[in-house]
């Protein structure tokens, strides 16, 4: 059988990794796929750099339209990132009857519904294993491995940059700004780190997993997104003393509020019991914990970024497509796990309505009755306290931290209580509130 | 589209779990698969019990041949275990053009080559996600998720019974026999626990993963199999003090011996650094760690046994088959990951030729020069010592333990050295030797 021809748009880190791995393991991949996979054309801005990377058999162009329009190319791999141009090119490729592989989580989180509908209409595949958790085959696990299950929740460390920063902050007791600078120097964080540190990248990935887990459209706009840039070293330390680690977690979960089903979709720093496996995922590694009714808990761990780990997922998609390219669309796996006409419209819950536990740190004046005031406010709000940490203040200290872990309550309830606490004359500044998940 | 009809052979724990999950999540599964999956017939020995489990729409028979011969049944699920009858029924089902799902690792480890060849010939699928690591979709990950990679090694905790026993031994400082009895009382170990505790079950599963990872035939007969029944509590304790946990690990790995490629295939108790994620997999849980050239390390964790976790994998296979039943065989994933005409005959290495590190415990008389004798023998054999643990002996103690961790060496080399050590007049009894893997 003749090789299947692939056109690559973008030859950055992941593009070059994809080319390299296909070259190195081409023979092994062919033995699996039953057919060789050949990158026949790449579209890049800098042709000189491209020439240094790809061999003579690959046509190098600067106009990506030449790739999406080329009659011999059956699969277009979009690796330029960003939304506008990428969306246009992907839709053109689909319109031309080409299958698409993309690692572009922003594109799918924002325009996935449009793109998958177009692909469905045209009978082509859009594959995106590389868009979530790099080399971990989590899309395949959720979409094919767990088809028997009613999935209850997905919770993941799905941004390596923030996990690296949090690991370093804990390990070395450093503050956020210092570690961020180190991460930038090491290449773990970008010059403009906003997408990573503010949780946006994680929310893109979580949005995609949420759709696959629950059979809902991608709804990035409804995700709650909170990053780690305001996290203080002192809270990491207190958490540790209480038996918890703080991770930037993407969480999506079924919930019932006032008898109505809804779905939580949220990214934020989260306390996790240290004894959980996922709490011990350190450095730039990723992990996704899935709770489902038949299988129970399962966890998927690996490298969430980098040239070859991401290329591993891009190429796995190429192999899947190579196998199914000649099959009837009905033989293929639906893009979002559920058949397109079998999606549901269960609503994403507003953040006020989610239920979780909380870590609260209150900075108070060292006066009689402070604790009584705090606990009274929580009791009035029917919020149970699970643990309290109050160190004996230094002699003559006039202010001190009181740390409390609460049982589960609704977010709007804790917010009301916090507002009341902040009005106390004995409380200084704002209450620090970090969500806590037991993940049991 | 009409439901796809499934015949179930065996309605034990996994069979009943499969029926239950298909009933409970049938609607959700149909929304994913695009077609309902219906168990229309079950073959059992005890029809009364079966009637209590399955609904009125399911025909109950005692002759499994009625299932494999039934013209309406497209998929036969074999869940009776054992090899002889199961092999016969599976081959008959294949000959009748039916797809097969099985959770039977012994069957595939021993007769997989014959069964897959028959299925290939007939153009049907034999799916077996449930045969390895219960609910963890590890077959799918290895076979489809990591297709880009040259897989270097697979190391797994793939037997829940032994992991439960080892966890309890470590946690409570109890000896093997005591914990085994507890495990039997709790239902974690069978009345005859041989298959589990002697490593045979793990070796069956490892044999299957080895074939998929490296593109070789299943070769159970060449696996090295050593269980945990001789493991002593004292070694678990010493290992802990040195920063290691002892796990029953199934390990399969590429190796080069004297310039020739070979594959290690071995199950035995293994010291693993406590800081590794897989060392912290406790109780009856399973986990598989894969090392591959592009993706690096990835880990898959979940329940390795039980009614619904195993059913989760059985049903995932049913969904896969339902999707691909009408596709051309060329569109399907090869049974053992590689195209049948693209397997290799790289040999399984005899145990003497594998290379690893070792934990040695030598029980010695408390005399001058003992340590010098031991270290001289190891130095002569060019075995480097990585760590030594020798506690100050109790006053007047005449005997004591010396524990050593070695660097990597070949198994025959350490065995020769151990033989020499055991000949020393100062050494009492046999040297305890446990293999050690750093898994870095």
XYZ file of N, CA and C in Angstrom, chain A residues 22-125:
312
model
N 8.777 10.537 13.500
C 8.330 9.782 12.316
C 9.521 9.253 11.525
N 10.590 10.041 11.471
C 11.792 9.572 10.784
C 12.418 8.405 11.532
N 12.606 8.615 12.838
C 13.338 7.628 13.640
C 12.577 6.308 13.741
N 11.271 6.406 14.014
C 10.476 5.196 14.251
C 9.575 4.835 13.078
N 9.857 5.404 11.913
C 8.968 5.208 10.764
C 8.702 3.742 10.461
N 9.751 2.947 10.557
C 9.623 1.533 10.216
C 8.727 0.818 11.242
N 8.970 1.113 12.518
C 8.164 0.504 13.582
C 6.701 0.960 13.470
N 6.508 2.224 13.149
C 5.150 2.762 13.011
C 4.443 2.101 11.823
N 5.160 1.918 10.744
C 4.579 1.256 9.574
C 4.184 -0.181 9.902
N 4.998 -0.847 10.697
C 4.675 -2.227 11.072
C 3.402 -2.276 11.912
N 3.138 -1.210 12.637
C 1.882 -1.168 13.388
C 0.714 -0.752 12.495
N 0.914 0.361 11.775
C -0.202 0.956 11.024
C -0.561 0.166 9.774
N 0.404 -0.628 9.292
C 0.137 -1.383 8.064
C 0.375 -0.531 6.823
N 0.835 0.673 7.019
C 1.029 1.588 5.901
C 1.992 2.674 6.369
N 2.886 3.093 5.509
C 3.827 4.144 5.903
C 3.117 5.483 5.996
N 3.579 6.311 6.904
C 3.049 7.665 7.074
C 4.148 8.632 6.665
N 3.863 9.440 5.664
C 4.914 10.260 5.070
C 4.557 11.740 5.107
N 5.401 12.534 5.729
C 5.211 13.986 5.674
C 5.762 14.452 4.339
N 4.862 14.896 3.471
C 5.302 15.243 2.123
C 5.442 16.751 1.953
N 4.846 17.532 2.835
C 4.900 18.986 2.682
C 4.816 19.648 4.054
N 5.600 20.702 4.236
C 5.455 21.499 5.453
C 5.309 22.965 5.081
N 4.420 23.625 5.811
C 4.265 25.068 5.622
C 4.861 25.770 6.836
N 5.778 26.677 6.564
C 6.479 27.376 7.649
C 6.685 28.829 7.250
N 7.026 29.674 8.248
C 7.380 31.048 7.928
C 8.841 31.135 7.513
N 9.679 30.365 8.202
C 11.125 30.439 7.984
C 11.607 29.185 7.238
N 11.779 29.312 5.945
C 12.112 28.117 5.153
C 13.531 27.631 5.432
N 14.428 28.544 5.767
C 15.817 28.133 6.017
C 15.863 27.179 7.214
N 15.160 27.558 8.288
C 15.127 26.708 9.466
C 14.505 25.348 9.115
N 13.434 25.372 8.323
C 12.751 24.141 7.933
C 13.680 23.228 7.147
N 14.468 23.836 6.256
C 15.393 23.031 5.442
C 16.405 22.294 6.322
N 16.770 22.950 7.432
C 17.741 22.324 8.339
C 17.125 21.156 9.103
N 15.798 21.135 9.175
C 15.136 20.087 9.955
C 14.686 18.913 9.087
N 13.983 19.204 7.989
C 13.394 18.105 7.206
C 14.295 17.695 6.053
N 14.118 16.484 5.606
C 14.933 15.943 4.525
C 14.522 16.482 3.162
N 15.255 16.047 2.164
C 15.070 16.570 0.815
C 13.718 16.188 0.216
N 13.138 15.080 0.678
C 11.888 14.614 0.082
C 10.661 15.430 0.473
N 10.848 16.388 1.366
C 9.706 17.154 1.868
C 9.662 18.527 1.217
N 8.517 18.856 0.626
C 8.365 20.166 0.010
C 8.101 21.211 1.101
N 8.845 22.296 1.040
C 8.688 23.351 2.041
C 8.022 24.554 1.388
N 6.925 25.014 1.987
C 6.213 26.172 1.429
C 5.962 27.182 2.543
N 5.669 28.405 2.148
C 5.359 29.414 3.164
C 3.850 29.677 3.228
N 3.135 29.240 2.219
C 1.686 29.455 2.198
C 0.977 28.174 2.639
N 0.385 28.208 3.829
C -0.276 27.020 4.369
C -1.445 26.562 3.506
N -1.978 27.473 2.696
C -3.084 27.071 1.817
C -2.646 26.004 0.820
N -1.370 26.014 0.483
C -0.867 24.996 -0.441
C -0.974 23.602 0.192
N -0.854 23.542 1.510
C -0.997 22.262 2.203
C -2.462 21.825 2.223
N -3.330 22.722 2.660
C -4.744 22.314 2.814
C -5.424 22.095 1.465
N -4.828 22.614 0.412
C -5.436 22.427 -0.917
C -4.778 21.322 -1.737
N -3.676 20.766 -1.241
C -2.917 19.825 -2.074
C -3.716 18.528 -2.282
N -3.887 18.126 -3.536
C -4.740 16.951 -3.800
C -4.210 15.644 -3.218
N -2.889 15.492 -3.068
C -2.336 14.220 -2.587
C -2.318 14.093 -1.067
N -2.460 15.222 -0.406
C -2.368 15.192 1.050
C -3.696 14.746 1.647
N -3.643 13.674 2.450
C -4.877 13.149 3.049
C -5.084 13.645 4.479
N -3.978 13.958 5.148
C -4.086 14.423 6.532
C -3.312 15.722 6.706
N -3.968 16.704 7.281
C -3.321 17.980 7.582
C -3.078 18.052 9.091
N -1.828 18.296 9.470
C -1.494 18.436 10.896
C -1.292 19.921 11.191
N -2.171 20.451 12.025
C -2.110 21.881 12.354
C -1.351 22.059 13.655
N -0.200 22.717 13.567
C 0.626 22.905 14.768
C 1.120 24.344 14.892
N 0.299 25.295 14.404
C 0.751 26.687 14.512
C 0.219 27.348 15.780
N -0.782 26.770 16.413
C -1.344 27.396 17.609
C -2.150 28.633 17.246
N -2.670 29.292 18.271
C -3.504 30.472 18.031
C -4.856 30.058 17.479
N -5.749 31.013 17.344
C -7.115 30.638 16.965
C -7.532 31.049 15.563
N -7.232 32.259 15.147
C -7.845 32.768 13.920
C -7.364 32.030 12.676
N -6.062 32.104 12.414
C -5.517 31.446 11.226
C -5.717 29.933 11.316
N -5.488 29.397 12.495
C -5.625 27.954 12.666
C -7.049 27.504 12.337
N -8.029 28.247 12.832
C -9.427 27.897 12.584
C -9.717 27.896 11.081
N -9.267 28.946 10.438
C -9.496 29.094 9.002
C -8.890 27.919 8.227
N -7.661 27.592 8.567
C -6.953 26.521 7.850
C -7.593 25.157 8.116
N -7.952 24.924 9.367
C -8.574 23.640 9.706
C -9.909 23.497 8.976
N -10.689 24.551 8.968
C -11.986 24.477 8.279
C -11.808 24.289 6.774
N -10.796 24.927 6.207
C -10.506 24.736 4.777
C -10.086 23.301 4.495
N -9.224 22.772 5.349
C -8.759 21.387 5.168
C -9.961 20.440 5.208
N -10.844 20.665 6.168
C -12.044 19.831 6.287
C -12.904 19.965 5.031
N -13.104 21.196 4.614
C -13.920 21.442 3.413
C -13.327 20.732 2.197
N -12.010 20.605 2.197
C -11.339 19.902 1.097
C -11.320 18.387 1.306
N -12.002 17.924 2.338
C -12.111 16.481 2.557
C -10.889 15.858 3.201
N -10.092 16.676 3.853
C -8.894 16.134 4.490
C -9.135 15.892 5.975
N -8.501 14.849 6.487
C -8.522 14.629 7.920
C -7.551 15.613 8.574
N -7.821 15.908 9.839
C -7.006 16.904 10.537
C -6.502 16.334 11.858
N -5.249 16.598 12.152
C -4.704 16.342 13.494
C -4.259 17.686 14.038
N -4.635 17.969 15.272
C -4.221 19.237 15.865
C -3.847 19.052 17.324
N -2.890 19.871 17.764
C -2.506 19.893 19.173
C -3.021 21.179 19.817
N -3.926 21.849 19.122
C -4.327 23.212 19.478
C -5.542 23.220 20.408
N -5.261 23.254 21.713
C -6.362 23.184 22.696
C -7.215 24.442 22.683
N -6.583 25.608 22.486
C -7.360 26.846 22.463
C -8.373 26.795 21.320
N -7.897 26.366 20.171
C -8.766 26.268 19.000
C -9.979 25.387 19.278
N -9.738 24.229 19.872
C -10.850 23.292 20.091
C -11.746 23.729 21.240
N -11.151 24.330 22.273
C -11.971 24.780 23.402
C -12.896 25.916 22.977
N -12.436 26.719 22.016
C -13.233 27.870 21.590
C -14.085 27.571 20.354
N -13.531 26.800 19.403
C -14.238 26.587 18.138
C -14.507 25.117 17.849
N -14.354 24.272 18.869
C -14.517 22.838 18.665
C -15.871 22.461 18.091
N -16.928 23.065 18.596
C -18.268 22.675 18.140
C -18.419 22.903 16.635
N -17.940 24.058 16.188
C -18.002 24.383 14.759
C -17.135 23.411 13.954
N -15.943 23.167 14.440
C -14.999 22.323 13.711
C -15.476 20.871 13.635
N -15.957 20.347 14.759
C -16.417 18.958 14.743
C -17.672 18.793 13.879
N -18.537 19.801 13.913
C -19.748 19.742 13.070
C -19.347 19.717 11.593
N -18.389 20.560 11.232
C -17.939 20.603 9.836
C -17.325 19.258 9.440
N -16.531 18.684 10.350
C -15.877 17.400 10.057
C -16.911 16.286 9.912
N -17.897 16.315 10.776
C -18.972 15.327 10.743
C -19.704 15.400 9.404
N -20.051 16.589 9.043
C -20.753 16.870 7.787
C -19.972 16.330 6.588
N -18.675 16.528 6.654
C -17.821 16.168 5.512
C -17.329 14.721 5.592
N -17.566 14.065 6.731
C -17.123 12.675 6.870
C -15.628 12.512 7.064
N -14.990 13.510 7.668
C -13.559 13.385 7.954
C -13.327 13.400 9.473
N -12.126 13.018 9.842
C -11.781 12.957 11.263
C -10.942 14.161 11.678
